[in-house]
PDB file of C-alpha atoms and ligand atoms in Angstrom:
ATOM      1  CA  MET A 127     110.249 145.253 159.097  1.00 58.00           C
ATOM      2  CA  ARG A 128     108.666 141.869 159.653  1.00 66.00           C
ATOM      3  CA  ARG A 129     109.859 140.247 162.837  1.00 73.00           C
ATOM      4  CA  VAL A 130     109.876 136.459 162.896  1.00 80.00           C
ATOM      5  CA  THR A 131     110.489 135.098 166.373  1.00 91.00           C
ATOM      6  CA  GLN A 132     112.984 132.327 166.963  1.00 93.00           C
ATOM      7  CA  ARG A 133     110.123 130.148 168.188  1.00 95.00           C
ATOM      8  CA  LYS A 134     108.145 130.664 164.981  1.00 95.00           C
ATOM      9  CA  ARG A 135     111.200 129.950 162.864  1.00 95.00           C
ATOM     10  CA  LEU A 136     111.963 126.756 164.747  1.00 95.00           C
ATOM     11  CA  GLU A 137     108.323 125.720 164.611  1.00 96.00           C
ATOM     12  CA  ARG A 138     108.237 126.109 160.833  1.00 95.00           C
ATOM     13  CA  GLU A 139     111.476 124.148 160.431  1.00 95.00           C
ATOM     14  CA  HIS A 140     110.230 121.277 162.569  1.00 96.00           C
ATOM     15  CA  ARG A 141     106.848 121.240 160.850  1.00 94.00           C
ATOM     16  CA  ASN A 142     108.505 121.078 157.440  1.00 95.00           C
ATOM     17  CA  ALA A 143     110.801 118.306 158.649  1.00 96.00           C
ATOM     18  CA  GLY A 144     107.764 116.317 159.793  1.00 94.00           C
ATOM     19  CA  ARG A 145     108.820 116.290 163.426  1.00 96.00           C
ATOM     20  CA  LEU A 146     105.962 118.424 164.750  1.00 97.00           C
ATOM     21  CA  PRO A 147     102.772 116.325 164.724  1.00 97.00           C
ATOM     22  CA  PRO A 148      99.638 117.763 163.051  1.00 96.00           C
ATOM     23  CA  GLY A 149      97.811 120.453 165.020  1.00 97.00           C
ATOM     24  CA  GLN A 150     100.720 120.985 167.424  1.00 97.00           C
ATOM     25  CA  SER A 151     102.739 124.144 168.069  1.00 97.00           C
ATOM     26  CA  LEU A 152     106.209 124.394 169.518  1.00 97.00           C
ATOM     27  CA  THR A 153     106.778 125.718 173.026  1.00 97.00           C
ATOM     28  CA  LEU A 154     110.192 126.707 174.321  1.00 95.00           C
ATOM     29  CA  LYS A 155     108.820 126.848 177.864  1.00 95.00           C
ATOM     30  CA  TRP A 156     107.552 123.926 179.875  1.00 97.00           C
ATOM     31  CA  PRO A 157     103.876 124.315 180.826  1.00 98.00           C
ATOM     32  CA  VAL A 158     102.622 122.652 184.015  1.00 98.00           C
ATOM     33  CA  LEU A 159      99.387 120.772 183.469  1.00 98.00           C
ATOM     34  CA  HIS A 160      97.469 118.445 185.753  1.00 98.00           C
ATOM     35  CA  VAL A 161      94.244 117.906 187.628  1.00 97.00           C
ATOM     36  CA  GLY A 162      94.261 118.113 191.417  1.00 97.00           C
ATOM     37  CA  ARG A 163      97.050 119.098 193.747  1.00 97.00           C
ATOM     38  CA  ILE A 164     100.743 118.288 193.874  1.00 98.00           C
ATOM     39  CA  PRO A 165     101.354 115.493 196.410  1.00 98.00           C
ATOM     40  CA  GLU A 166     103.941 115.547 199.196  1.00 98.00           C
ATOM     41  CA  PHE A 167     106.928 113.230 198.798  1.00 98.00           C
ATOM     42  CA  ASP A 168     108.400 111.376 201.770  1.00 98.00           C
ATOM     43  CA  PRO A 169     111.309 109.144 200.677  1.00 98.00           C
ATOM     44  CA  ALA A 170     110.922 107.117 203.884  1.00 98.00           C
ATOM     45  CA  THR A 171     107.383 105.962 203.071  1.00 98.00           C
ATOM     46  CA  TRP A 172     107.160 106.252 199.249  1.00 98.00           C
ATOM     47  CA  THR A 173     106.731 102.990 197.335  1.00 98.00           C
ATOM     48  CA  LEU A 174     106.139 101.921 193.753  1.00 99.00           C
ATOM     49  CA  LYS A 175     103.769  98.952 193.564  1.00 98.00           C
ATOM     50  CA  VAL A 176     103.859  96.627 190.600  1.00 99.00           C
ATOM     51  CA  GLY A 177     101.012  94.142 190.580  1.00 98.00           C
ATOM     52  CA  GLY A 178      97.996  92.624 188.880  1.00 99.00           C
ATOM     53  CA  LEU A 179      98.734  89.842 186.405  1.00 99.00           C
ATOM     54  CA  VAL A 180     102.400  89.338 187.272  1.00 99.00           C
ATOM     55  CA  GLU A 181     104.335  86.356 188.571  1.00 98.00           C
ATOM     56  CA  HIS A 182     106.392  88.448 190.934  1.00 98.00           C
ATOM     57  CA  PRO A 183     104.596  91.478 192.443  1.00 99.00           C
ATOM     58  CA  LEU A 184     106.940  94.244 193.604  1.00 98.00           C
ATOM     59  CA  GLU A 185     106.780  96.989 196.164  1.00 98.00           C
ATOM     60  CA  LEU A 186     109.892  99.087 195.644  1.00 99.00           C
ATOM     61  CA  THR A 187     110.987 101.661 198.209  1.00 99.00           C
ATOM     62  CA  TRP A 188     112.675 104.865 197.033  1.00 98.00           C
ATOM     63  CA  GLU A 189     116.000 103.271 197.981  1.00 98.00           C
ATOM     64  CA  ASP A 190     115.173 100.103 195.986  1.00 98.00           C
ATOM     65  CA  PHE A 191     114.226 102.218 192.987  1.00 98.00           C
ATOM     66  CA  GLN A 192     117.431 104.248 193.173  1.00 98.00           C
ATOM     67  CA  ALA A 193     119.496 101.035 193.089  1.00 98.00           C
ATOM     68  CA  LEU A 194     118.068  99.940 189.697  1.00 98.00           C
ATOM     69  CA  PRO A 195     120.101 100.346 186.473  1.00 98.00           C
ATOM     70  CA  ARG A 196     119.579 103.750 184.873  1.00 98.00           C
ATOM     71  CA  VAL A 197     119.006 105.072 181.376  1.00 98.00           C
ATOM     72  CA  ARG A 198     119.043 108.469 179.668  1.00 98.00           C
ATOM     73  CA  VAL A 199     116.548 109.301 176.916  1.00 98.00           C
ATOM     74  CA  GLN A 200     116.222 112.406 174.743  1.00 98.00           C
ATOM     75  CA  ALA A 201     112.669 112.819 173.505  1.00 98.00           C
ATOM     76  CA  ASP A 202     109.891 115.177 172.438  1.00 98.00           C
ATOM     77  CA  PHE A 203     106.721 115.624 174.481  1.00 98.00           C
ATOM     78  CA  HIS A 204     103.299 116.345 172.935  1.00 98.00           C
ATOM     79  CA  CYS A 205     100.320 117.547 174.972  1.00 98.00           C
ATOM     80  CA  VAL A 206      96.846 117.096 173.508  1.00 98.00           C
ATOM     81  CA  THR A 207      96.110 120.784 174.301  1.00 97.00           C
ATOM     82  CA  THR A 208      98.460 121.375 171.290  1.00 98.00           C
ATOM     83  CA  TRP A 209     101.850 122.273 172.746  1.00 98.00           C
ATOM     84  CA  SER A 210     104.966 120.215 172.034  1.00 98.00           C
ATOM     85  CA  LYS A 211     108.221 120.526 173.940  1.00 98.00           C
ATOM     86  CA  PHE A 212     111.240 119.139 172.102  1.00 97.00           C
ATOM     87  CA  ASP A 213     114.509 117.571 173.197  1.00 97.00           C
ATOM     88  CA  ASN A 214     113.769 116.778 176.816  1.00 98.00           C
ATOM     89  CA  VAL A 215     116.579 114.798 178.413  1.00 98.00           C
ATOM     90  CA  TRP A 216     115.126 112.379 180.932  1.00 98.00           C
ATOM     91  CA  GLU A 217     116.898 110.006 183.282  1.00 98.00           C
ATOM     92  CA  GLY A 218     115.521 107.174 185.314  1.00 99.00           C
ATOM     93  CA  VAL A 219     114.736 103.488 184.983  1.00 99.00           C
ATOM     94  CA  SER A 220     113.561 101.766 181.816  1.00 98.00           C
ATOM     95  CA  VAL A 221     110.114 100.190 182.159  1.00 99.00           C
ATOM     96  CA  ARG A 222     111.737  97.080 180.645  1.00 98.00           C
ATOM     97  CA  THR A 223     113.785  96.711 183.833  1.00 98.00           C
ATOM     98  CA  ILE A 224     110.647  96.694 185.978  1.00 98.00           C
ATOM     99  CA  VAL A 225     108.858  94.295 183.625  1.00 98.00           C
ATOM    100  CA  GLU A 226     111.793  91.852 183.642  1.00 98.00           C
ATOM    101  CA  ARG A 227     111.615  91.698 187.422  1.00 98.00           C
ATOM    102  CA  ALA A 228     107.819  91.502 187.733  1.00 98.00           C
ATOM    103  CA  ARG A 229     107.345  88.959 184.910  1.00 98.00           C
ATOM    104  CA  PRO A 230     103.818  89.697 183.626  1.00 98.00           C
ATOM    105  CA  HIS A 231     101.595  86.766 182.688  1.00 98.00           C
ATOM    106  CA  PRO A 232     101.126  86.199 178.940  1.00 98.00           C
ATOM    107  CA  GLU A 233      97.558  87.537 179.074  1.00 98.00           C
ATOM    108  CA  ALA A 234      98.675  90.864 180.611  1.00 98.00           C
ATOM    109  CA  GLY A 235      98.297  92.968 177.474  1.00 98.00           C
ATOM    110  CA  PHE A 236      97.701  96.349 179.152  1.00 99.00           C
ATOM    111  CA  VAL A 237      99.049  98.428 182.006  1.00 99.00           C
ATOM    112  CA  ILE A 238      97.214 100.942 184.183  1.00 99.00           C
ATOM    113  CA  GLN A 239      99.442 103.645 185.644  1.00 99.00           C
ATOM    114  CA  HIS A 240      98.295 104.680 189.131  1.00 99.00           C
ATOM    115  CA  CYS A 241      99.273 108.018 190.669  1.00 98.00           C
ATOM    116  CA  ASP A 242      99.307 109.705 194.003  1.00 98.00           C
ATOM    117  CA  GLY A 243      95.991 111.593 194.084  1.00 97.00           C
ATOM    118  CA  GLY A 244      94.106 109.002 192.043  1.00 98.00           C
ATOM    119  CA  TYR A 245      94.960 109.926 188.425  1.00 98.00           C
ATOM    120  CA  THR A 246      95.190 106.883 186.143  1.00 99.00           C
ATOM    121  CA  THR A 247      95.948 106.206 182.493  1.00 99.00           C
ATOM    122  CA  ASN A 248      96.067 103.077 180.331  1.00 98.00           C
ATOM    123  CA  THR A 249      98.487 101.838 177.654  1.00 98.00           C
ATOM    124  CA  PRO A 250      99.200  98.556 175.914  1.00 99.00           C
ATOM    125  CA  LEU A 251     102.123  96.782 177.593  1.00 98.00           C
ATOM    126  CA  SER A 252     103.960  96.568 174.257  1.00 98.00           C
ATOM    127  CA  ASP A 253     104.105 100.392 174.121  1.00 98.00           C
ATOM    128  CA  LEU A 254     105.752 100.574 177.544  1.00 98.00           C
ATOM    129  CA  LEU A 255     108.405  98.100 176.377  1.00 98.00           C
ATOM    130  CA  ARG A 256     109.804 100.534 173.824  1.00 98.00           C
ATOM    131  CA  GLU A 257     113.389 101.522 174.445  1.00 98.00           C
ATOM    132  CA  ASP A 258     112.597 105.192 175.076  1.00 98.00           C
ATOM    133  CA  VAL A 259     109.878 104.629 177.706  1.00 99.00           C
ATOM    134  CA  LEU A 260     111.040 105.203 181.254  1.00 99.00           C
ATOM    135  CA  LEU A 261     110.164 106.041 184.818  1.00 99.00           C
ATOM    136  CA  ALA A 262     111.958 109.375 185.136  1.00 99.00           C
ATOM    137  CA  ASP A 263     113.201 111.065 188.292  1.00 99.00           C
ATOM    138  CA  THR A 264     115.358 113.586 186.410  1.00 98.00           C
ATOM    139  CA  HIS A 265     114.764 116.127 183.651  1.00 98.00           C
ATOM    140  CA  ARG A 266     118.305 117.190 182.977  1.00 98.00           C
ATOM    141  CA  PRO A 267     120.047 119.005 184.376  1.00 97.00           C
ATOM    142  CA  GLU A 268     117.686 119.011 187.385  1.00 97.00           C
ATOM    143  CA  PRO A 269     115.927 116.351 189.428  1.00 98.00           C
ATOM    144  CA  LEU A 270     112.271 116.277 188.375  1.00 98.00           C
ATOM    145  CA  THR A 271     110.479 119.088 190.231  1.00 98.00           C
ATOM    146  CA  PRO A 272     107.226 118.357 192.095  1.00 98.00           C
ATOM    147  CA  GLU A 273     105.083 120.323 189.613  1.00 98.00           C
ATOM    148  CA  HIS A 274     106.386 118.183 186.745  1.00 98.00           C
ATOM    149  CA  GLY A 275     105.732 114.913 188.564  1.00 98.00           C
ATOM    150  CA  GLY A 276     108.636 114.567 190.962  1.00 98.00           C
ATOM    151  CA  PRO A 277     109.786 112.408 192.533  1.00 98.00           C
ATOM    152  CA  LEU A 278     108.831 110.031 189.725  1.00 99.00           C
ATOM    153  CA  ARG A 279     106.814 110.128 186.505  1.00 99.00           C
ATOM    154  CA  MET A 280     106.219 107.903 183.533  1.00 99.00           C
ATOM    155  CA  VAL A 281     107.530 109.158 180.175  1.00 99.00           C
ATOM    156  CA  VAL A 282     105.958 107.691 177.010  1.00 99.00           C
ATOM    157  CA  PRO A 283     107.320 109.977 174.266  1.00 98.00           C
ATOM    158  CA  HIS A 284     105.395 108.468 171.328  1.00 98.00           C
ATOM    159  CA  LEU A 285     101.936 109.020 172.887  1.00 98.00           C
ATOM    160  CA  TYR A 286     100.170 112.239 173.993  1.00 98.00           C
ATOM    161  CA  ALA A 287     101.500 113.448 177.324  1.00 98.00           C
ATOM    162  CA  TRP A 288      98.413 112.498 179.328  1.00 98.00           C
ATOM    163  CA  LYS A 289      99.826 108.943 179.023  1.00 99.00           C
ATOM    164  CA  SER A 290     102.951 110.112 180.939  1.00 99.00           C
ATOM    165  CA  ALA A 291     101.645 109.965 184.499  1.00 98.00           C
ATOM    166  CA  LYS A 292     103.136 112.291 187.094  1.00 98.00           C
ATOM    167  CA  TRP A 293     103.668 111.176 190.733  1.00 99.00           C
ATOM    168  CA  ILE A 294     103.403 107.566 189.678  1.00 99.00           C
ATOM    169  CA  ARG A 295     102.998 105.021 192.482  1.00 99.00           C
ATOM    170  CA  GLY A 296     101.767 101.886 190.779  1.00 99.00           C
ATOM    171  CA  LEU A 297     101.730  99.792 187.631  1.00 99.00           C
ATOM    172  CA  GLU A 298      98.814  97.381 187.332  1.00 99.00           C
ATOM    173  CA  PHE A 299      99.001  94.665 184.672  1.00 99.00           C
ATOM    174  CA  VAL A 300      95.575  93.733 183.275  1.00 99.00           C
ATOM    175  CA  ASP A 301      94.248  91.483 180.517  1.00 98.00           C
ATOM    176  CA  GLY A 302      91.935  93.990 178.796  1.00 98.00           C
ATOM    177  CA  ASP A 303      92.110  97.679 178.017  1.00 98.00           C
ATOM    178  CA  ARG A 304      90.477  99.796 180.697  1.00 98.00           C
ATOM    179  CA  ALA A 305      89.906 103.570 180.485  1.00 98.00           C
ATOM    180  CA  GLY A 306      91.832 105.835 182.879  1.00 98.00           C
ATOM    181  CA  TYR A 307      90.977 109.333 184.116  1.00 98.00           C
ATOM    182  CA  TRP A 308      90.957 111.213 180.782  1.00 98.00           C
ATOM    183  CA  GLU A 309      89.969 108.228 178.676  1.00 98.00           C
ATOM    184  CA  GLU A 310      86.764 107.970 180.745  1.00 98.00           C
ATOM    185  CA  ARG A 311      86.136 111.641 179.915  1.00 98.00           C
ATOM    186  CA  GLY A 312      86.397 111.184 176.173  1.00 98.00           C
ATOM    187  CA  TYR A 313      90.113 111.104 175.400  1.00 98.00           C
ATOM    188  CA  HIS A 314      91.363 108.420 173.046  1.00 98.00           C
ATOM    189  CA  MET A 315      92.207 104.978 174.470  1.00 98.00           C
ATOM    190  CA  TYR A 316      95.590 104.963 172.670  1.00 98.00           C
ATOM    191  CA  GLY A 317      96.530 108.612 171.939  1.00 98.00           C
ATOM    192  CA  ASP A 318      98.954 108.656 169.012  1.00 98.00           C
ATOM    193  CA  PRO A 319      99.883 112.301 168.212  1.00 98.00           C
ATOM    194  CA  VAL A 320     100.960 111.475 164.653  1.00 97.00           C
ATOM    195  CA  ARG A 321      97.437 110.213 163.884  1.00 98.00           C
ATOM    196  CA  GLU A 322      95.880 112.978 166.031  1.00 98.00           C
ATOM    197  CA  GLN A 323      94.107 110.490 168.294  1.00 98.00           C
ATOM    198  CA  ARG A 324      92.930 113.182 170.667  1.00 98.00           C
ATOM    199  CA  PHE A 325      89.413 111.996 171.381  1.00 97.00           C
ATOM    200  CA  GLY A 326      87.994 108.502 171.419  1.00 91.00           C
TER     201      GLY A 326
HETATM  202  N1  MTE B 122      99.153 112.354 187.919  1.00 81.69           N
HETATM  203  C1  MTE B 122      98.926 113.078 186.801  1.00 81.69           C
HETATM  204  N2  MTE B 122      99.740 112.928 185.740  1.00 81.69           N
HETATM  205  C2  MTE B 122      99.529 113.643 184.627  1.00 81.69           C
HETATM  206  C3  MTE B 122      98.445 114.541 184.525  1.00 81.69           C
HETATM  207  C4  MTE B 122      97.599 114.680 185.648  1.00 81.69           C
HETATM  208  O1  MTE B 122      96.608 115.422 185.640  1.00 81.69           O
HETATM  209  N3  MTE B 122      97.875 113.936 186.778  1.00 81.69           N
HETATM  210  N4  MTE B 122      98.249 115.276 183.363  1.00 81.69           N
HETATM  211  C5  MTE B 122      98.869 114.759 182.131  1.00 81.69           C
HETATM  212  C6  MTE B 122      98.882 115.735 181.058  1.00 81.69           C
HETATM  213  S1  MTE B 122      97.421 116.031 180.286  1.00 81.69           S
HETATM  214  C7  MTE B 122     100.033 116.315 180.613  1.00 81.69           C
HETATM  215  S2  MTE B 122     100.063 117.342 179.265  1.00 81.69           S
HETATM  216  C8  MTE B 122     101.323 116.097 181.296  1.00 81.69           C
HETATM  217  C9  MTE B 122     101.919 117.441 181.648  1.00 81.69           C
HETATM  218  O2  MTE B 122     103.179 117.281 182.233  1.00 81.69           O
HETATM  219  P1  MTE B 122     103.934 118.577 182.722  1.00 81.69           P
HETATM  220  O3  MTE B 122     103.044 119.289 183.709  1.00 81.69           O
HETATM  221  O4  MTE B 122     105.201 118.098 183.328  1.00 81.69           O
HETATM  222  O5  MTE B 122     104.167 119.424 181.515  1.00 81.69           O
HETATM  223  O6  MTE B 122     101.174 115.329 182.487  1.00 81.69           O
HETATM  224  C10 MTE B 122     100.286 114.243 182.367  1.00 81.69           C
HETATM  225  N5  MTE B 122     100.377 113.467 183.575  1.00 81.69           N
HETATM  226 MO1   MO B 123      98.034 117.164 178.317  1.00 81.69          MO
END
C-alpha cells in the first residue's frame, strides 16, 4: 500500500492552492539556521538603536521596548534553502511603531538591520511598513528562544527569511540600497520568494 505522509499531503494542497512559493517544500519542524554563534542576552544592558537618516534617533532599553504597543501576526516563513514553515504566530512590536517615533527623513528609502554578532541585511523602508512586519520577541506560545533569535528578531513574512534578522540590535535608515551579509555574497538585494529572487 502506498503511504502518503501528512506532510506530503499538506505540501501538495498548499502548492495547488498557490500558497507554497515555487521551489519550496513544506516543513512541519522549525530548522535553526544562522552564521556564527548565538549571543548572550542581558536585559540590563541590551538596547535597540534606531539611527541614520532619522529626525529622532532612539536607543531603547529592553524595558522601553516592552512598554511599546504590541501586535500579533500569523504568517508563513520561507527560507532560501527551500524550506517553508507555515502559520507562525508572532508577537512583538510593529515596525510602524518604531518608525513613527524615529521619524525618518524623506530620503531614507532603505533600512539596514544590524544584529548582535555583526550580521546585517537590507530592505526598502516601504517593505518594513507593511502591517505584518514586526520586531518579534514571541513565537507563540513561547517567548522566542535564543536559537531562533531571542530576545528579539525582525519578521518580514513576504521576503525570504534571511531578511528576518535574528538578535536584532539596530535599524539604520539610509538613502540608498546597501548590501548586507548575504547580499554581499550573492543573494538577491530584495528576495521575493514568489518571484524566486534567490540570487542577485
Ligand atoms: N543574525 C542573523 N539573523 C539571521 C540569520 C543569521 O545568520 N544571522 N540567518 C537568516 C536565515 S538565512 C534564515 S533562514 C532565518 C532562520 O531563522 P530560524 O533559525 O529561526 O529558522 O534567520 C535569518 N536571520
Ligand atoms: Mo535562510
